[in-house]
PDB file of N, CA and C in Angstrom:
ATOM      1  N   UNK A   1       3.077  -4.855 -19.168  1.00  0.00           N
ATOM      2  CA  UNK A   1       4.331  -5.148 -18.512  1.00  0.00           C
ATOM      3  C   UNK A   1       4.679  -3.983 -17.594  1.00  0.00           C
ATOM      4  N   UNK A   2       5.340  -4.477 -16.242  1.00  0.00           N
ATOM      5  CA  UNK A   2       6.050  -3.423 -15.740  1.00  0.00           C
ATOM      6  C   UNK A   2       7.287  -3.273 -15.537  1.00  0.00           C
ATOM      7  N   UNK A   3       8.656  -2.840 -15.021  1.00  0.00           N
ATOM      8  CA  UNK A   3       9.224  -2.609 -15.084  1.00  0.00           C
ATOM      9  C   UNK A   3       9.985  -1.624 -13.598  1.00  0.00           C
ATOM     10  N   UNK A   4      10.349  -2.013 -12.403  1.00  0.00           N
ATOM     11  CA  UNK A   4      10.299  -1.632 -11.312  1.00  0.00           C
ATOM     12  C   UNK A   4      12.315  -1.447 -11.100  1.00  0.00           C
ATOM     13  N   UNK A   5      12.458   0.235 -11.096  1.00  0.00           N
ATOM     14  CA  UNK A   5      14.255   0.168 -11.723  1.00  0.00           C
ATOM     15  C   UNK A   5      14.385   0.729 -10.495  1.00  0.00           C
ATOM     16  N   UNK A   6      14.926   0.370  -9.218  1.00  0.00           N
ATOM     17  CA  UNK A   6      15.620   1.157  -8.126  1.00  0.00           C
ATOM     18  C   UNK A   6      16.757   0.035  -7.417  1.00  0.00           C
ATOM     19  N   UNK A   7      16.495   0.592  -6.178  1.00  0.00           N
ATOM     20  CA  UNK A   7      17.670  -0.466  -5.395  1.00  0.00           C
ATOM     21  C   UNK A   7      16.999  -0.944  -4.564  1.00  0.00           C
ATOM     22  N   UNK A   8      17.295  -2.636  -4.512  1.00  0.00           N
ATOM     23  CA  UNK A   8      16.324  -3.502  -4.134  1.00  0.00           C
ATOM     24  C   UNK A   8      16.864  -4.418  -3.202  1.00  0.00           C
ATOM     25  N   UNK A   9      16.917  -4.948  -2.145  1.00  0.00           N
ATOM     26  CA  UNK A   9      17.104  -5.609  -0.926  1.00  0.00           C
ATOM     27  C   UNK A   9      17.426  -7.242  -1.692  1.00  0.00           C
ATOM     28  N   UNK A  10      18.289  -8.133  -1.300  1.00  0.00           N
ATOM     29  CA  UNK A  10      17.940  -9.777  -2.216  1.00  0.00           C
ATOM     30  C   UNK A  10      17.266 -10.335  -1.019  1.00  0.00           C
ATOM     31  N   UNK A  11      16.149 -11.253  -1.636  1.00  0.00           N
ATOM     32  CA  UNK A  11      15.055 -11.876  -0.959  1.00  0.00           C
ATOM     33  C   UNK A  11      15.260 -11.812   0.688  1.00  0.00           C
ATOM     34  N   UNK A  12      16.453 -12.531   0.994  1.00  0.00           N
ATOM     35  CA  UNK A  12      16.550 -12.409   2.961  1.00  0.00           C
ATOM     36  C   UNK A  12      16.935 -11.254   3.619  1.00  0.00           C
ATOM     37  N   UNK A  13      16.878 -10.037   2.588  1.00  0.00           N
ATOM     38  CA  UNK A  13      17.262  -8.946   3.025  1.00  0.00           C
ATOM     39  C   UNK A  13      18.196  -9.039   4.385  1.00  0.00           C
ATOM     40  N   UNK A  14      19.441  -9.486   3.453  1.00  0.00           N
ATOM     41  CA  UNK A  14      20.739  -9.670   4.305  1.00  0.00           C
ATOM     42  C   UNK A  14      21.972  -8.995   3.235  1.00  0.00           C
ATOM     43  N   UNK A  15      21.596  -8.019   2.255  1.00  0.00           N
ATOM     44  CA  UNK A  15      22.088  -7.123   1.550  1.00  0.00           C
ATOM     45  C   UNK A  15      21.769  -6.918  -0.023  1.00  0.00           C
ATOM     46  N   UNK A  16      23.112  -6.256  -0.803  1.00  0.00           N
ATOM     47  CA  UNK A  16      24.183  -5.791  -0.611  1.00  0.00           C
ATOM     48  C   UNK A  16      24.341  -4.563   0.528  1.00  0.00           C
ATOM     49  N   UNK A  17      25.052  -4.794   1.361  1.00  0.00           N
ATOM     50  CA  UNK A  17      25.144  -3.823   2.564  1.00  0.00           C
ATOM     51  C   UNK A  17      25.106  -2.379   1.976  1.00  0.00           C
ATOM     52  N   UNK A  18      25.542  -2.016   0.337  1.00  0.00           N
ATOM     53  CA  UNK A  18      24.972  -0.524   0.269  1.00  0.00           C
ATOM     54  C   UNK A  18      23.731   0.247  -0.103  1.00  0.00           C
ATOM     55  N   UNK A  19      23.243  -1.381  -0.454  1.00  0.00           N
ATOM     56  CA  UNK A  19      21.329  -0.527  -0.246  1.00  0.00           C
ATOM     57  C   UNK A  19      20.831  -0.683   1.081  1.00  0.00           C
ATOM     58  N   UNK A  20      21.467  -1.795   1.737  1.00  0.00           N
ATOM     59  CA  UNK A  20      21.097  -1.726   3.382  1.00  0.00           C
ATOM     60  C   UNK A  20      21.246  -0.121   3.966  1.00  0.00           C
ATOM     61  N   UNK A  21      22.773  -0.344   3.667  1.00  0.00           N
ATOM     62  CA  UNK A  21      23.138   1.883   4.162  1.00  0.00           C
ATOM     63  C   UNK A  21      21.835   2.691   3.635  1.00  0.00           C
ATOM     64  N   UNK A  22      22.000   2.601   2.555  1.00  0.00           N
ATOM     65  CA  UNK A  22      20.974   3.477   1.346  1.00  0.00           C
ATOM     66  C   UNK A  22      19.934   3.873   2.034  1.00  0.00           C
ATOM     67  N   UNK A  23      19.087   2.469   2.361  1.00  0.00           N
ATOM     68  CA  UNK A  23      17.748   2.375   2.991  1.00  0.00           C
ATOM     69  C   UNK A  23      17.412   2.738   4.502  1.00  0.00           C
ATOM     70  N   UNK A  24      19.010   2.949   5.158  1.00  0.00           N
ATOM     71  CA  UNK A  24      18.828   3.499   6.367  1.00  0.00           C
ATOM     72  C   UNK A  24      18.646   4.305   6.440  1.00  0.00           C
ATOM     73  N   UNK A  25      19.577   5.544   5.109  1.00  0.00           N
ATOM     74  CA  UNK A  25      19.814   6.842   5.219  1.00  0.00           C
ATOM     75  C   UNK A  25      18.536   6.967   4.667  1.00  0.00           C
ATOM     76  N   UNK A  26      17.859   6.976   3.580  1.00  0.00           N
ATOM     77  CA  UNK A  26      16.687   7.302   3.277  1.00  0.00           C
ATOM     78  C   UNK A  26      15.517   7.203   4.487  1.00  0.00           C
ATOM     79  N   UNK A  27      15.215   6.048   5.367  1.00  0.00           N
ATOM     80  CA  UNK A  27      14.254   5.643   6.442  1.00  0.00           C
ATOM     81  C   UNK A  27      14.403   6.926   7.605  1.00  0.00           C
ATOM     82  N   UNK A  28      15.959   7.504   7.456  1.00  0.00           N
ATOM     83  CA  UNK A  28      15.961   8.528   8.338  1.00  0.00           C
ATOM     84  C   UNK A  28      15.983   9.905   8.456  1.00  0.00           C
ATOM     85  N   UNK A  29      15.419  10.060   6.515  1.00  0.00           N
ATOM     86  CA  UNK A  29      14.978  11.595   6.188  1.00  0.00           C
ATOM     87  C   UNK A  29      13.574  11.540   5.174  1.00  0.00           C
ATOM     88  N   UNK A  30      13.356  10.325   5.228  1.00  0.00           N
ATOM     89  CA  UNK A  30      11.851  10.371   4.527  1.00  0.00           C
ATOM     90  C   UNK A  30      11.348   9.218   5.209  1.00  0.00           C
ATOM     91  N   UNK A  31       9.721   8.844   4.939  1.00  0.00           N
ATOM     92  CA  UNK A  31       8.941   7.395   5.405  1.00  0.00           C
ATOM     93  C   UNK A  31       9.432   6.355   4.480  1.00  0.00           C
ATOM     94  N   UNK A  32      10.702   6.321   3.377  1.00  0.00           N
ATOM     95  CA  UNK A  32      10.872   5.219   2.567  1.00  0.00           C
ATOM     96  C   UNK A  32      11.920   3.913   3.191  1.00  0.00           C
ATOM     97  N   UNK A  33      12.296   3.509   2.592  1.00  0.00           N
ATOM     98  CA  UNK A  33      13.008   2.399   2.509  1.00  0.00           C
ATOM     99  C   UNK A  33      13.172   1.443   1.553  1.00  0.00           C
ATOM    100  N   UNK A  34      14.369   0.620   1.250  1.00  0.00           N
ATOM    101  CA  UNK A  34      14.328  -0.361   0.167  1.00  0.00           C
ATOM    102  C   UNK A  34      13.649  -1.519   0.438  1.00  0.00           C
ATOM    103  N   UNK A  35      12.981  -2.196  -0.818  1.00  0.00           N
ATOM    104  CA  UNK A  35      12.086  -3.261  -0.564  1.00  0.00           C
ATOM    105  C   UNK A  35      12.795  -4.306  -0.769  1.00  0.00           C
ATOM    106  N   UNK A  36      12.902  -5.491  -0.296  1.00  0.00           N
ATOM    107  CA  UNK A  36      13.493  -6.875  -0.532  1.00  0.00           C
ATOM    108  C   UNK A  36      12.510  -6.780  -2.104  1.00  0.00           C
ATOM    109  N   UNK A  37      13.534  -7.725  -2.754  1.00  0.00           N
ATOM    110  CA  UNK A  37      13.111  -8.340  -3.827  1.00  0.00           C
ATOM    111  C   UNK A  37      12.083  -9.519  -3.976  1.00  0.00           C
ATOM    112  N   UNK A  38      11.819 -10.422  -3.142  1.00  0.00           N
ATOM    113  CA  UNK A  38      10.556 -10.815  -2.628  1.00  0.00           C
ATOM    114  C   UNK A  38       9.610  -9.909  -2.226  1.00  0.00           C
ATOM    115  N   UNK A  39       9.587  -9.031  -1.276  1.00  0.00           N
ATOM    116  CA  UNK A  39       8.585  -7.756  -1.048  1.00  0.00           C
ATOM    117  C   UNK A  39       7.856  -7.511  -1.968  1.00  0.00           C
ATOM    118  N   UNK A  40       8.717  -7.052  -3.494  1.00  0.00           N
ATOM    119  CA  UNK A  40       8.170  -6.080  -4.557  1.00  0.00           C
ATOM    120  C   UNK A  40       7.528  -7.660  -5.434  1.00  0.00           C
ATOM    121  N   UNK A  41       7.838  -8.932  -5.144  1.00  0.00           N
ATOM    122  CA  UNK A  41       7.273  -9.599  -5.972  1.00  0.00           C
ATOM    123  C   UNK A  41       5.723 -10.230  -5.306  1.00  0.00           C
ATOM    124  N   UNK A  42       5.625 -10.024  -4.057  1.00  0.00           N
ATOM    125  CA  UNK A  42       4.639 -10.354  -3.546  1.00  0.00           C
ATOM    126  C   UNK A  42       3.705  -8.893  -3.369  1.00  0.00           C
ATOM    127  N   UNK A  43       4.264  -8.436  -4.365  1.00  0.00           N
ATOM    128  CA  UNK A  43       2.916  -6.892  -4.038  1.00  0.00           C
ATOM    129  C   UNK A  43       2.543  -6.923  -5.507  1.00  0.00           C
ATOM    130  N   UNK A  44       3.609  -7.562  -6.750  1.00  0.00           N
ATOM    131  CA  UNK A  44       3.108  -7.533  -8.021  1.00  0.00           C
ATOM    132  C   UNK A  44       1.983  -8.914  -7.969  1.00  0.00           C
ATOM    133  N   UNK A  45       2.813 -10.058  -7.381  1.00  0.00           N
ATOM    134  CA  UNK A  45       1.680 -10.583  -7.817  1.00  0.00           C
ATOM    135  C   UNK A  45       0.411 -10.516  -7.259  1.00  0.00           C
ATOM    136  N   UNK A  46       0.456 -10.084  -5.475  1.00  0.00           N
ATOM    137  CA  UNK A  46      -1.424  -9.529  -5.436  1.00  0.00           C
ATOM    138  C   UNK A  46      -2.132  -8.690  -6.334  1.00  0.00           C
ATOM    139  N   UNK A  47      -1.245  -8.099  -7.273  1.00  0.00           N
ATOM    140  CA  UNK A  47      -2.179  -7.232  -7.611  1.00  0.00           C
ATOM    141  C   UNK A  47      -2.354  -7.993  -9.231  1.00  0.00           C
ATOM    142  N   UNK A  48      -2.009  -8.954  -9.510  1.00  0.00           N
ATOM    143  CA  UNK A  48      -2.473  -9.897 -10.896  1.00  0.00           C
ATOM    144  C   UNK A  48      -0.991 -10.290 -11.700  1.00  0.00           C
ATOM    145  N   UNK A  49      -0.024  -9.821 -11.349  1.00  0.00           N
ATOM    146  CA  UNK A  49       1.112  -9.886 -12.213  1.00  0.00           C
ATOM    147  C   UNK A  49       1.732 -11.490 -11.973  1.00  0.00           C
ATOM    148  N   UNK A  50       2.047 -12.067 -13.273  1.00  0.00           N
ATOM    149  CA  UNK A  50       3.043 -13.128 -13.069  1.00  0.00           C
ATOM    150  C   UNK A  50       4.527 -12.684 -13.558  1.00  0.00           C
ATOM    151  N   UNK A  51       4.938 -14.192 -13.709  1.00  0.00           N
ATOM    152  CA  UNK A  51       5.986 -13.495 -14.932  1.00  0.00           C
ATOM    153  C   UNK A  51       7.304 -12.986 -14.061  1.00  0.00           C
ATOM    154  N   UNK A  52       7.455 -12.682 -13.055  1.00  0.00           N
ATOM    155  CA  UNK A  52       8.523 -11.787 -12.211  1.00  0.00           C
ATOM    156  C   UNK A  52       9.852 -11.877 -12.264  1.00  0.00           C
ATOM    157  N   UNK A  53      10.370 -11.603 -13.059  1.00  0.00           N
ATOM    158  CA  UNK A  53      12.407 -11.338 -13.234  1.00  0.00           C
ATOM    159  C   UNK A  53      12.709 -10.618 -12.606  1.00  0.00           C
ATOM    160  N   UNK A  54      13.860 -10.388 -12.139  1.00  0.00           N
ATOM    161  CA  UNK A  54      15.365  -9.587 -11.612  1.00  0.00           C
ATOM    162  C   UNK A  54      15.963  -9.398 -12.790  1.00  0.00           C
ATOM    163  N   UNK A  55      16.391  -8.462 -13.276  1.00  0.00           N
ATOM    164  CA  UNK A  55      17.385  -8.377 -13.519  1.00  0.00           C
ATOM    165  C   UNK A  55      18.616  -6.872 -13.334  1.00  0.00           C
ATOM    166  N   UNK A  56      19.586  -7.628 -12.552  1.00  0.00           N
ATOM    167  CA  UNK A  56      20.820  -6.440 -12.650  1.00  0.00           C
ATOM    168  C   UNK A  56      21.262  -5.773 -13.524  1.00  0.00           C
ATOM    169  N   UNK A  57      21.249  -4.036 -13.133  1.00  0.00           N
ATOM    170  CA  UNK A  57      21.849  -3.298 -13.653  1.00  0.00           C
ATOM    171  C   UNK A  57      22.957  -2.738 -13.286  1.00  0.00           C
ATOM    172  N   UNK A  58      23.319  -1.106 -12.883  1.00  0.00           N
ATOM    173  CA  UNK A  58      24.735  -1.224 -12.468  1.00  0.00           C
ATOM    174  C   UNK A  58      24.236  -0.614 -11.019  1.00  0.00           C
ATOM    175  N   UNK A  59      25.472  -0.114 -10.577  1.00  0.00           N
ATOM    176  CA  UNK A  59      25.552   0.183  -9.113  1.00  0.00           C
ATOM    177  C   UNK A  59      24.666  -0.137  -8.036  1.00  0.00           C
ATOM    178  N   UNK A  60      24.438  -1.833  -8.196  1.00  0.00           N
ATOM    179  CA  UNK A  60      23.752  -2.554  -7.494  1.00  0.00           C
ATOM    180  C   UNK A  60      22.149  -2.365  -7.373  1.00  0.00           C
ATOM    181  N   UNK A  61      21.665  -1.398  -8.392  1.00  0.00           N
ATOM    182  CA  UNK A  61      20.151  -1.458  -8.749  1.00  0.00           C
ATOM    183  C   UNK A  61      20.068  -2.853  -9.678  1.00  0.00           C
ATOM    184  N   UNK A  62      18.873  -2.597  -9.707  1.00  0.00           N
ATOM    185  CA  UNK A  62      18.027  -4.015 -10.649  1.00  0.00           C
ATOM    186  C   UNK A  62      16.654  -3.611 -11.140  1.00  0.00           C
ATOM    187  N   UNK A  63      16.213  -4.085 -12.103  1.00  0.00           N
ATOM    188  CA  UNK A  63      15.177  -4.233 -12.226  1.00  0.00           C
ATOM    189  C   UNK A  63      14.150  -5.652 -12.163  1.00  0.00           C
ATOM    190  N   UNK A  64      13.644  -5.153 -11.796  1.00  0.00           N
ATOM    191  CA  UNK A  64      11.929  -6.056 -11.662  1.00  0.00           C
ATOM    192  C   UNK A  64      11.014  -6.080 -12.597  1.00  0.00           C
ATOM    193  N   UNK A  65      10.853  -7.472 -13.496  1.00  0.00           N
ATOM    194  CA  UNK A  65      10.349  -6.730 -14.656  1.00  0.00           C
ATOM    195  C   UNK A  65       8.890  -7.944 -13.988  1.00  0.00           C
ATOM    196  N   UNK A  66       7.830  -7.533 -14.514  1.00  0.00           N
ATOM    197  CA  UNK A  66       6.762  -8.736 -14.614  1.00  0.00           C
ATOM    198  C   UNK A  66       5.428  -8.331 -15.452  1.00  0.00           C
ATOM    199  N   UNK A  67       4.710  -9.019 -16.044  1.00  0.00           N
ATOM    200  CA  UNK A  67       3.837  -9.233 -16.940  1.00  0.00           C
ATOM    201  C   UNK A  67       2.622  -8.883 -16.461  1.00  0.00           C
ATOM    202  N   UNK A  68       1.320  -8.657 -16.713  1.00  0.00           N
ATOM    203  CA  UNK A  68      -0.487  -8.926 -16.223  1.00  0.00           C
ATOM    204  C   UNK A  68      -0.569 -10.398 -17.248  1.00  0.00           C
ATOM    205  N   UNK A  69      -1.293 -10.765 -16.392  1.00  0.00           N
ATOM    206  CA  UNK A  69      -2.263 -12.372 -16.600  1.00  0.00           C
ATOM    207  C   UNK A  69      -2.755 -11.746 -18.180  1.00  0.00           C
ATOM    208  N   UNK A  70      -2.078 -12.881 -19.141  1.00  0.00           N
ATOM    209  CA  UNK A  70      -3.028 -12.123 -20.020  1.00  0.00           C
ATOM    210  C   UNK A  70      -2.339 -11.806 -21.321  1.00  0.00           C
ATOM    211  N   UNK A  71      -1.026 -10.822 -20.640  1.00  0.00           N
ATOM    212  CA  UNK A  71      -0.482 -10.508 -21.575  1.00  0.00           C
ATOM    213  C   UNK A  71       0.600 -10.742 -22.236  1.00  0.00           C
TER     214      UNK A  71
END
């Protein structure tokens, strides 16, 4: 299982506008940025994972939880 805990974009990455901010300010002092929540589920499952939940925590993070084939 994994378990993916930051601040995460919702699928049309059309917010919450403070990880939008978040991800600006970060894009404009490092190479990062926040991933849509589709993003991070289409990189688990190329790499074998099913299984893929959301679930909210507080100050508009979430986690991403998902499984390996298998387990």
């Amino acid at each position: 299982m994994l378990l993916v805990h930051d601040a995460h974009m919702n699928a049309e990455k059309t917010g919450p506008v403070e990880i939008a901010e978040y991800s600006v300010l970060i894009m404009s002092s490092t190479r990062g940025k926040c991933h849509s929540v589709k993003e991070i589920e289409g990189m688990l499952m190329g790499a074998g994972f099913l299984n893929v939940e959301v679930i909210q925590t507080v100050a508009k993070r979430s986690i991403i939880k998902a499984k390996k084939n298998g387990v």
